[in-house]
């Protein structure tokens, strides 16, 4: 059955290490998104991709990088340049700009940097 | 600059009563609005949406009202149930079809 998977659910890393969060969807959606959620902050857009091999910075892209080599996959790398990486990370996808932009979310990955 | 605001961080209602969650926005170019529901440690799930050309959309116990002149929308849940207890996010679609989210309102429905 179709959906978005994010793994792992919990991730621990030492300060200064890069870490990559995975996001896979089998909904045949063109667009994919990465958000982070912090307490009292709502969801803030990190990066988004509307088509394979193309992606755009969101509102808080500094310290993050992404790739979109396949339609199904949109991995997010949290680099050592991200000043406050501990957060709950959410991946989402949608059919694309031509249709109503309902985004479907994955279950999230909680990253803790020690 | 917060373009989508949910000014009530929390709301508590009795089971069976109406829950009203509010959302204000500043960008007149937003053309589509959505409400999401989120349980702790899970991803948000889509609840209901409304186009800027409408003023009301209803789906079962959930109704969204849009007042464009006031740049205000609200989500009504009636009757409220304990299972509705969650954080509710308002979101608005703007340029490049990106969504801008509010900070959320924690709804608690007491049995």
PDB file of C-alpha atoms in Angstrom:
ATOM      1  CA  UNK A   1       0.000   0.000   0.000  1.00  0.00           C
ATOM      2  CA  UNK A   2       1.101   3.470  -0.898  1.00  0.00           C
ATOM      3  CA  UNK A   3       2.729   5.916   1.452  1.00  0.00           C
ATOM      4  CA  UNK A   4       5.808   7.740   2.622  1.00  0.00           C
ATOM      5  CA  UNK A   5       8.456   6.073   4.704  1.00  0.00           C
ATOM      6  CA  UNK A   6      11.135   7.727   6.759  1.00  0.00           C
ATOM      7  CA  UNK A   7      13.869   5.860   8.491  1.00  0.00           C
ATOM      8  CA  UNK A   8      14.978   5.579  11.141  1.00  0.00           C
ATOM      9  CA  UNK A   9      12.370   6.889  13.566  1.00  0.00           C
ATOM     10  CA  UNK A  10      15.036   7.919  16.090  1.00  0.00           C
ATOM     11  CA  UNK A  11      18.590   8.876  15.227  1.00  0.00           C
ATOM     12  CA  UNK A  12      21.468   9.901  17.456  1.00  0.00           C
ATOM     13  CA  UNK A  13      24.663  11.496  16.235  1.00  0.00           C
ATOM     14  CA  UNK A  14      27.688  13.148  17.724  1.00  0.00           C
ATOM     15  CA  UNK A  15      28.211  16.847  17.198  1.00  0.00           C
ATOM     16  CA  UNK A  16      30.247  17.577  14.076  1.00  0.00           C
ATOM     17  CA  UNK A  17      29.072  14.522  12.133  1.00  0.00           C
ATOM     18  CA  UNK A  18      27.005  14.714   8.982  1.00  0.00           C
ATOM     19  CA  UNK A  19      23.903  12.544   8.967  1.00  0.00           C
ATOM     20  CA  UNK A  20      21.505  11.604   6.158  1.00  0.00           C
ATOM     21  CA  UNK A  21      17.785  11.077   6.707  1.00  0.00           C
ATOM     22  CA  UNK A  22      15.967   8.958   4.194  1.00  0.00           C
ATOM     23  CA  UNK A  23      12.570   9.580   2.652  1.00  0.00           C
ATOM     24  CA  UNK A  24      10.893   7.259   0.160  1.00  0.00           C
ATOM     25  CA  UNK A  25       7.440   7.479  -1.412  1.00  0.00           C
ATOM     26  CA  UNK A  26       5.549   5.103  -3.664  1.00  0.00           C
ATOM     27  CA  UNK A  27       2.661   7.457  -4.382  1.00  0.00           C
ATOM     28  CA  UNK A  28       4.086   8.472  -7.766  1.00  0.00           C
ATOM     29  CA  UNK A  29       4.171  12.061  -6.547  1.00  0.00           C
ATOM     30  CA  UNK A  30       6.290  14.594  -8.382  1.00  0.00           C
ATOM     31  CA  UNK A  31       6.910  16.974  -5.514  1.00  0.00           C
ATOM     32  CA  UNK A  32       8.687  16.233  -2.245  1.00  0.00           C
ATOM     33  CA  UNK A  33       9.459  18.383   0.778  1.00  0.00           C
ATOM     34  CA  UNK A  34      11.494  18.441   3.971  1.00  0.00           C
ATOM     35  CA  UNK A  35      10.340  20.253   7.109  1.00  0.00           C
ATOM     36  CA  UNK A  36      11.603  20.483  10.619  1.00  0.00           C
ATOM     37  CA  UNK A  37       9.439  20.880  13.665  1.00  0.00           C
ATOM     38  CA  UNK A  38      10.674  22.443  16.899  1.00  0.00           C
ATOM     39  CA  UNK A  39       8.574  22.942  20.023  1.00  0.00           C
ATOM     40  CA  UNK A  40       6.288  25.939  19.563  1.00  0.00           C
ATOM     41  CA  UNK A  41       7.594  26.595  16.042  1.00  0.00           C
ATOM     42  CA  UNK A  42       5.243  24.693  13.807  1.00  0.00           C
ATOM     43  CA  UNK A  43       6.622  23.272  10.565  1.00  0.00           C
ATOM     44  CA  UNK A  44       9.361  25.125   8.711  1.00  0.00           C
ATOM     45  CA  UNK A  45      10.339  24.290   5.146  1.00  0.00           C
ATOM     46  CA  UNK A  46      13.956  23.253   4.611  1.00  0.00           C
ATOM     47  CA  UNK A  47      14.071  22.165   0.953  1.00  0.00           C
ATOM     48  CA  UNK A  48      11.594  21.109  -1.683  1.00  0.00           C
ATOM     49  CA  UNK A  49      11.724  19.450  -5.052  1.00  0.00           C
ATOM     50  CA  UNK A  50       9.027  19.698  -7.690  1.00  0.00           C
ATOM     51  CA  UNK A  51      10.632  17.322 -10.156  1.00  0.00           C
ATOM     52  CA  UNK A  52      13.507  14.867 -10.392  1.00  0.00           C
ATOM     53  CA  UNK A  53      16.976  16.433 -10.550  1.00  0.00           C
ATOM     54  CA  UNK A  54      15.674  19.786  -9.361  1.00  0.00           C
ATOM     55  CA  UNK A  55      15.271  21.223  -5.878  1.00  0.00           C
ATOM     56  CA  UNK A  56      14.856  24.595  -4.214  1.00  0.00           C
ATOM     57  CA  UNK A  57      15.806  26.067  -0.865  1.00  0.00           C
ATOM     58  CA  UNK A  58      13.038  26.628   1.607  1.00  0.00           C
ATOM     59  CA  UNK A  59      12.994  29.071   4.490  1.00  0.00           C
ATOM     60  CA  UNK A  60      15.721  27.464   6.608  1.00  0.00           C
ATOM     61  CA  UNK A  61      18.076  25.676   4.178  1.00  0.00           C
ATOM     62  CA  UNK A  62      21.375  26.679   5.792  1.00  0.00           C
ATOM     63  CA  UNK A  63      23.321  23.661   7.049  1.00  0.00           C
ATOM     64  CA  UNK A  64      21.283  21.188   5.010  1.00  0.00           C
ATOM     65  CA  UNK A  65      21.652  19.559   1.608  1.00  0.00           C
ATOM     66  CA  UNK A  66      19.396  17.352  -0.514  1.00  0.00           C
ATOM     67  CA  UNK A  67      19.405  15.349  -3.725  1.00  0.00           C
ATOM     68  CA  UNK A  68      16.606  14.155  -5.991  1.00  0.00           C
ATOM     69  CA  UNK A  69      18.081  11.546  -8.307  1.00  0.00           C
ATOM     70  CA  UNK A  70      14.967   9.395  -8.315  1.00  0.00           C
ATOM     71  CA  UNK A  71      11.305  10.337  -8.208  1.00  0.00           C
ATOM     72  CA  UNK A  72      10.720   8.096  -5.200  1.00  0.00           C
ATOM     73  CA  UNK A  73      13.572   9.333  -3.016  1.00  0.00           C
ATOM     74  CA  UNK A  74      14.503  12.671  -1.448  1.00  0.00           C
ATOM     75  CA  UNK A  75      17.264  12.220   1.160  1.00  0.00           C
ATOM     76  CA  UNK A  76      18.204  15.075   3.477  1.00  0.00           C
ATOM     77  CA  UNK A  77      21.732  15.516   4.819  1.00  0.00           C
ATOM     78  CA  UNK A  78      22.152  17.457   8.027  1.00  0.00           C
ATOM     79  CA  UNK A  79      25.680  18.806   7.927  1.00  0.00           C
ATOM     80  CA  UNK A  80      27.969  19.925  10.717  1.00  0.00           C
ATOM     81  CA  UNK A  81      27.261  23.498   9.614  1.00  0.00           C
ATOM     82  CA  UNK A  82      23.715  23.289  10.976  1.00  0.00           C
ATOM     83  CA  UNK A  83      23.913  25.113  14.305  1.00  0.00           C
ATOM     84  CA  UNK A  84      20.977  23.454  16.023  1.00  0.00           C
ATOM     85  CA  UNK A  85      20.233  20.139  14.308  1.00  0.00           C
ATOM     86  CA  UNK A  86      18.294  18.443  17.086  1.00  0.00           C
ATOM     87  CA  UNK A  87      14.683  18.428  15.886  1.00  0.00           C
ATOM     88  CA  UNK A  88      11.845  16.362  14.485  1.00  0.00           C
ATOM     89  CA  UNK A  89      12.214  16.077  10.695  1.00  0.00           C
ATOM     90  CA  UNK A  90       9.229  15.490   8.441  1.00  0.00           C
ATOM     91  CA  UNK A  91       9.203  14.526   4.790  1.00  0.00           C
ATOM     92  CA  UNK A  92       6.146  15.108   2.612  1.00  0.00           C
ATOM     93  CA  UNK A  93       5.073  14.627  -0.977  1.00  0.00           C
ATOM     94  CA  UNK A  94       2.352  15.933  -3.247  1.00  0.00           C
ATOM     95  CA  UNK A  95       1.121  15.315  -6.761  1.00  0.00           C
ATOM     96  CA  UNK A  96       2.558  18.556  -8.017  1.00  0.00           C
ATOM     97  CA  UNK A  97       1.686  22.103  -8.811  1.00  0.00           C
ATOM     98  CA  UNK A  98      -1.141  21.393 -11.234  1.00  0.00           C
ATOM     99  CA  UNK A  99      -3.360  19.876  -8.590  1.00  0.00           C
ATOM    100  CA  UNK A 100      -4.536  21.035  -5.211  1.00  0.00           C
ATOM    101  CA  UNK A 101      -1.454  20.929  -3.120  1.00  0.00           C
ATOM    102  CA  UNK A 102      -2.431  18.474  -0.443  1.00  0.00           C
ATOM    103  CA  UNK A 103       0.796  17.209   1.041  1.00  0.00           C
ATOM    104  CA  UNK A 104       1.078  13.756   2.533  1.00  0.00           C
ATOM    105  CA  UNK A 105       3.527  13.366   5.388  1.00  0.00           C
ATOM    106  CA  UNK A 106       5.765  10.576   6.525  1.00  0.00           C
ATOM    107  CA  UNK A 107       5.992   9.497  10.184  1.00  0.00           C
ATOM    108  CA  UNK A 108       9.053  11.664  10.880  1.00  0.00           C
ATOM    109  CA  UNK A 109      12.582  11.140  12.183  1.00  0.00           C
ATOM    110  CA  UNK A 110      13.656  12.534  15.528  1.00  0.00           C
ATOM    111  CA  UNK A 111      17.317  13.505  15.310  1.00  0.00           C
ATOM    112  CA  UNK A 112      19.259  14.111  18.487  1.00  0.00           C
ATOM    113  CA  UNK A 113      22.774  15.462  18.277  1.00  0.00           C
ATOM    114  CA  UNK A 114      24.805  14.770  21.393  1.00  0.00           C
TER     115      UNK A 114
ATOM    116  CA  UNK B   1       7.664  37.614   9.594  1.00  0.00           C
ATOM    117  CA  UNK B   2       4.936  35.138  10.400  1.00  0.00           C
ATOM    118  CA  UNK B   3       2.474  35.016   7.513  1.00  0.00           C
ATOM    119  CA  UNK B   4       0.184  32.414   9.066  1.00  0.00           C
ATOM    120  CA  UNK B   5      -0.714  32.872  12.700  1.00  0.00           C
ATOM    121  CA  UNK B   6      -2.525  30.632  15.129  1.00  0.00           C
ATOM    122  CA  UNK B   7      -2.773  32.851  18.142  1.00  0.00           C
ATOM    123  CA  UNK B   8      -4.131  30.258  20.558  1.00  0.00           C
ATOM    124  CA  UNK B   9      -1.432  27.745  21.522  1.00  0.00           C
ATOM    125  CA  UNK B  10      -4.031  25.576  23.222  1.00  0.00           C
ATOM    126  CA  UNK B  11      -7.763  25.004  23.513  1.00  0.00           C
ATOM    127  CA  UNK B  12      -9.722  22.793  25.883  1.00  0.00           C
ATOM    128  CA  UNK B  13     -13.346  21.757  25.276  1.00  0.00           C
ATOM    129  CA  UNK B  14     -15.817  19.247  26.661  1.00  0.00           C
ATOM    130  CA  UNK B  15     -16.748  16.158  24.699  1.00  0.00           C
ATOM    131  CA  UNK B  16     -19.844  16.803  22.575  1.00  0.00           C
ATOM    132  CA  UNK B  17     -19.310  20.557  22.405  1.00  0.00           C
ATOM    133  CA  UNK B  18     -18.009  22.565  19.472  1.00  0.00           C
ATOM    134  CA  UNK B  19     -14.281  23.190  19.007  1.00  0.00           C
ATOM    135  CA  UNK B  20     -13.330  26.317  17.075  1.00  0.00           C
ATOM    136  CA  UNK B  21      -9.736  26.734  15.978  1.00  0.00           C
ATOM    137  CA  UNK B  22      -8.686  30.010  14.429  1.00  0.00           C
ATOM    138  CA  UNK B  23      -6.061  31.059  11.936  1.00  0.00           C
ATOM    139  CA  UNK B  24      -5.096  34.466  10.556  1.00  0.00           C
ATOM    140  CA  UNK B  25      -2.924  35.227   7.557  1.00  0.00           C
ATOM    141  CA  UNK B  26      -1.287  38.314   6.133  1.00  0.00           C
ATOM    142  CA  UNK B  27      -0.480  37.395   2.538  1.00  0.00           C
ATOM    143  CA  UNK B  28      -3.387  38.193   0.214  1.00  0.00           C
ATOM    144  CA  UNK B  29      -1.781  36.031  -2.496  1.00  0.00           C
ATOM    145  CA  UNK B  30      -2.532  32.808  -0.598  1.00  0.00           C
ATOM    146  CA  UNK B  31      -5.066  30.928  -2.703  1.00  0.00           C
ATOM    147  CA  UNK B  32      -5.643  27.665  -0.882  1.00  0.00           C
ATOM    148  CA  UNK B  33      -5.843  26.784   2.796  1.00  0.00           C
ATOM    149  CA  UNK B  34      -5.504  23.472   4.579  1.00  0.00           C
ATOM    150  CA  UNK B  35      -5.884  22.080   8.069  1.00  0.00           C
ATOM    151  CA  UNK B  36      -3.699  19.261   9.332  1.00  0.00           C
ATOM    152  CA  UNK B  37      -3.993  17.206  12.498  1.00  0.00           C
ATOM    153  CA  UNK B  38      -0.909  15.892  14.261  1.00  0.00           C
ATOM    154  CA  UNK B  39      -0.388  13.429  17.086  1.00  0.00           C
ATOM    155  CA  UNK B  40       2.901  13.463  19.026  1.00  0.00           C
ATOM    156  CA  UNK B  41       5.859  11.812  17.261  1.00  0.00           C
ATOM    157  CA  UNK B  42       3.812  11.290  14.083  1.00  0.00           C
ATOM    158  CA  UNK B  43       3.528  13.104  10.777  1.00  0.00           C
ATOM    159  CA  UNK B  44       0.584  15.464  10.219  1.00  0.00           C
ATOM    160  CA  UNK B  45      -2.459  14.087   8.450  1.00  0.00           C
ATOM    161  CA  UNK B  46      -4.595  16.131   6.114  1.00  0.00           C
ATOM    162  CA  UNK B  47      -7.996  17.045   7.486  1.00  0.00           C
ATOM    163  CA  UNK B  48      -9.827  19.511   5.277  1.00  0.00           C
ATOM    164  CA  UNK B  49      -9.096  22.315   2.826  1.00  0.00           C
ATOM    165  CA  UNK B  50     -10.720  25.315   1.202  1.00  0.00           C
ATOM    166  CA  UNK B  51     -10.061  27.304  -1.928  1.00  0.00           C
ATOM    167  CA  UNK B  52      -9.911  31.077  -1.703  1.00  0.00           C
ATOM    168  CA  UNK B  53     -12.923  31.312  -4.010  1.00  0.00           C
ATOM    169  CA  UNK B  54     -15.148  29.659  -1.414  1.00  0.00           C
ATOM    170  CA  UNK B  55     -16.197  30.682   2.066  1.00  0.00           C
ATOM    171  CA  UNK B  56     -17.148  27.321   3.521  1.00  0.00           C
ATOM    172  CA  UNK B  57     -16.263  23.673   3.134  1.00  0.00           C
ATOM    173  CA  UNK B  58     -17.808  20.882   5.152  1.00  0.00           C
ATOM    174  CA  UNK B  59     -16.751  17.274   5.648  1.00  0.00           C
ATOM    175  CA  UNK B  60     -18.635  15.344   8.298  1.00  0.00           C
ATOM    176  CA  UNK B  61     -17.940  16.829  11.714  1.00  0.00           C
ATOM    177  CA  UNK B  62     -15.393  19.270  10.268  1.00  0.00           C
ATOM    178  CA  UNK B  63     -16.190  22.611   8.668  1.00  0.00           C
ATOM    179  CA  UNK B  64     -13.735  25.249   7.542  1.00  0.00           C
ATOM    180  CA  UNK B  65     -14.834  28.860   7.127  1.00  0.00           C
ATOM    181  CA  UNK B  66     -12.876  31.452   5.193  1.00  0.00           C
ATOM    182  CA  UNK B  67     -13.307  35.223   5.543  1.00  0.00           C
ATOM    183  CA  UNK B  68     -11.062  36.716   2.876  1.00  0.00           C
ATOM    184  CA  UNK B  69     -11.713  40.332   3.774  1.00  0.00           C
ATOM    185  CA  UNK B  70     -10.571  39.641   7.336  1.00  0.00           C
ATOM    186  CA  UNK B  71      -7.839  37.221   6.209  1.00  0.00           C
ATOM    187  CA  UNK B  72      -9.176  34.748   8.707  1.00  0.00           C
ATOM    188  CA  UNK B  73     -10.148  31.120   8.647  1.00  0.00           C
ATOM    189  CA  UNK B  74     -11.518  28.812  11.266  1.00  0.00           C
ATOM    190  CA  UNK B  75     -12.009  25.112  11.743  1.00  0.00           C
ATOM    191  CA  UNK B  76     -15.157  23.946  13.510  1.00  0.00           C
ATOM    192  CA  UNK B  77     -15.392  20.455  14.935  1.00  0.00           C
ATOM    193  CA  UNK B  78     -18.807  19.402  16.148  1.00  0.00           C
ATOM    194  CA  UNK B  79     -19.414  17.351  18.148  1.00  0.00           C
ATOM    195  CA  UNK B  80     -15.908  17.157  19.585  1.00  0.00           C
ATOM    196  CA  UNK B  81     -14.620  13.740  20.589  1.00  0.00           C
ATOM    197  CA  UNK B  82     -11.692  12.726  22.825  1.00  0.00           C
ATOM    198  CA  UNK B  83      -9.963  11.236  19.763  1.00  0.00           C
ATOM    199  CA  UNK B  84      -9.854  14.730  18.278  1.00  0.00           C
ATOM    200  CA  UNK B  85      -7.259  15.708  20.883  1.00  0.00           C
ATOM    201  CA  UNK B  86      -4.170  16.624  18.857  1.00  0.00           C
ATOM    202  CA  UNK B  87      -2.246  19.588  17.506  1.00  0.00           C
ATOM    203  CA  UNK B  88      -3.980  21.294  14.591  1.00  0.00           C
ATOM    204  CA  UNK B  89      -1.972  23.192  12.008  1.00  0.00           C
ATOM    205  CA  UNK B  90      -3.339  25.724   9.601  1.00  0.00           C
ATOM    206  CA  UNK B  91      -1.450  25.996   6.295  1.00  0.00           C
ATOM    207  CA  UNK B  92      -1.693  28.349   3.320  1.00  0.00           C
ATOM    208  CA  UNK B  93      -0.493  27.906  -0.252  1.00  0.00           C
ATOM    209  CA  UNK B  94       1.427  30.751  -1.835  1.00  0.00           C
ATOM    210  CA  UNK B  95       4.000  31.294  -4.547  1.00  0.00           C
ATOM    211  CA  UNK B  96       5.649  28.237  -6.074  1.00  0.00           C
ATOM    212  CA  UNK B  97       2.836  26.236  -4.495  1.00  0.00           C
ATOM    213  CA  UNK B  98       4.718  26.104  -1.192  1.00  0.00           C
ATOM    214  CA  UNK B  99       2.783  25.739   2.026  1.00  0.00           C
ATOM    215  CA  UNK B 100       3.310  28.064   4.960  1.00  0.00           C
ATOM    216  CA  UNK B 101       2.271  26.609   8.299  1.00  0.00           C
ATOM    217  CA  UNK B 102       1.090  28.212  11.485  1.00  0.00           C
ATOM    218  CA  UNK B 103       2.603  27.193  14.813  1.00  0.00           C
ATOM    219  CA  UNK B 104      -0.321  24.974  15.698  1.00  0.00           C
ATOM    220  CA  UNK B 105      -3.024  24.801  18.366  1.00  0.00           C
ATOM    221  CA  UNK B 106      -3.163  21.952  20.866  1.00  0.00           C
ATOM    222  CA  UNK B 107      -6.774  20.819  21.213  1.00  0.00           C
ATOM    223  CA  UNK B 108      -7.746  18.812  24.271  1.00  0.00           C
ATOM    224  CA  UNK B 109     -11.218  17.281  24.345  1.00  0.00           C
ATOM    225  CA  UNK B 110     -12.184  16.249  27.855  1.00  0.00           C
ATOM    226  CA  UNK B 111     -14.523  13.266  28.367  1.00  0.00           C
TER     227      UNK B 111
END
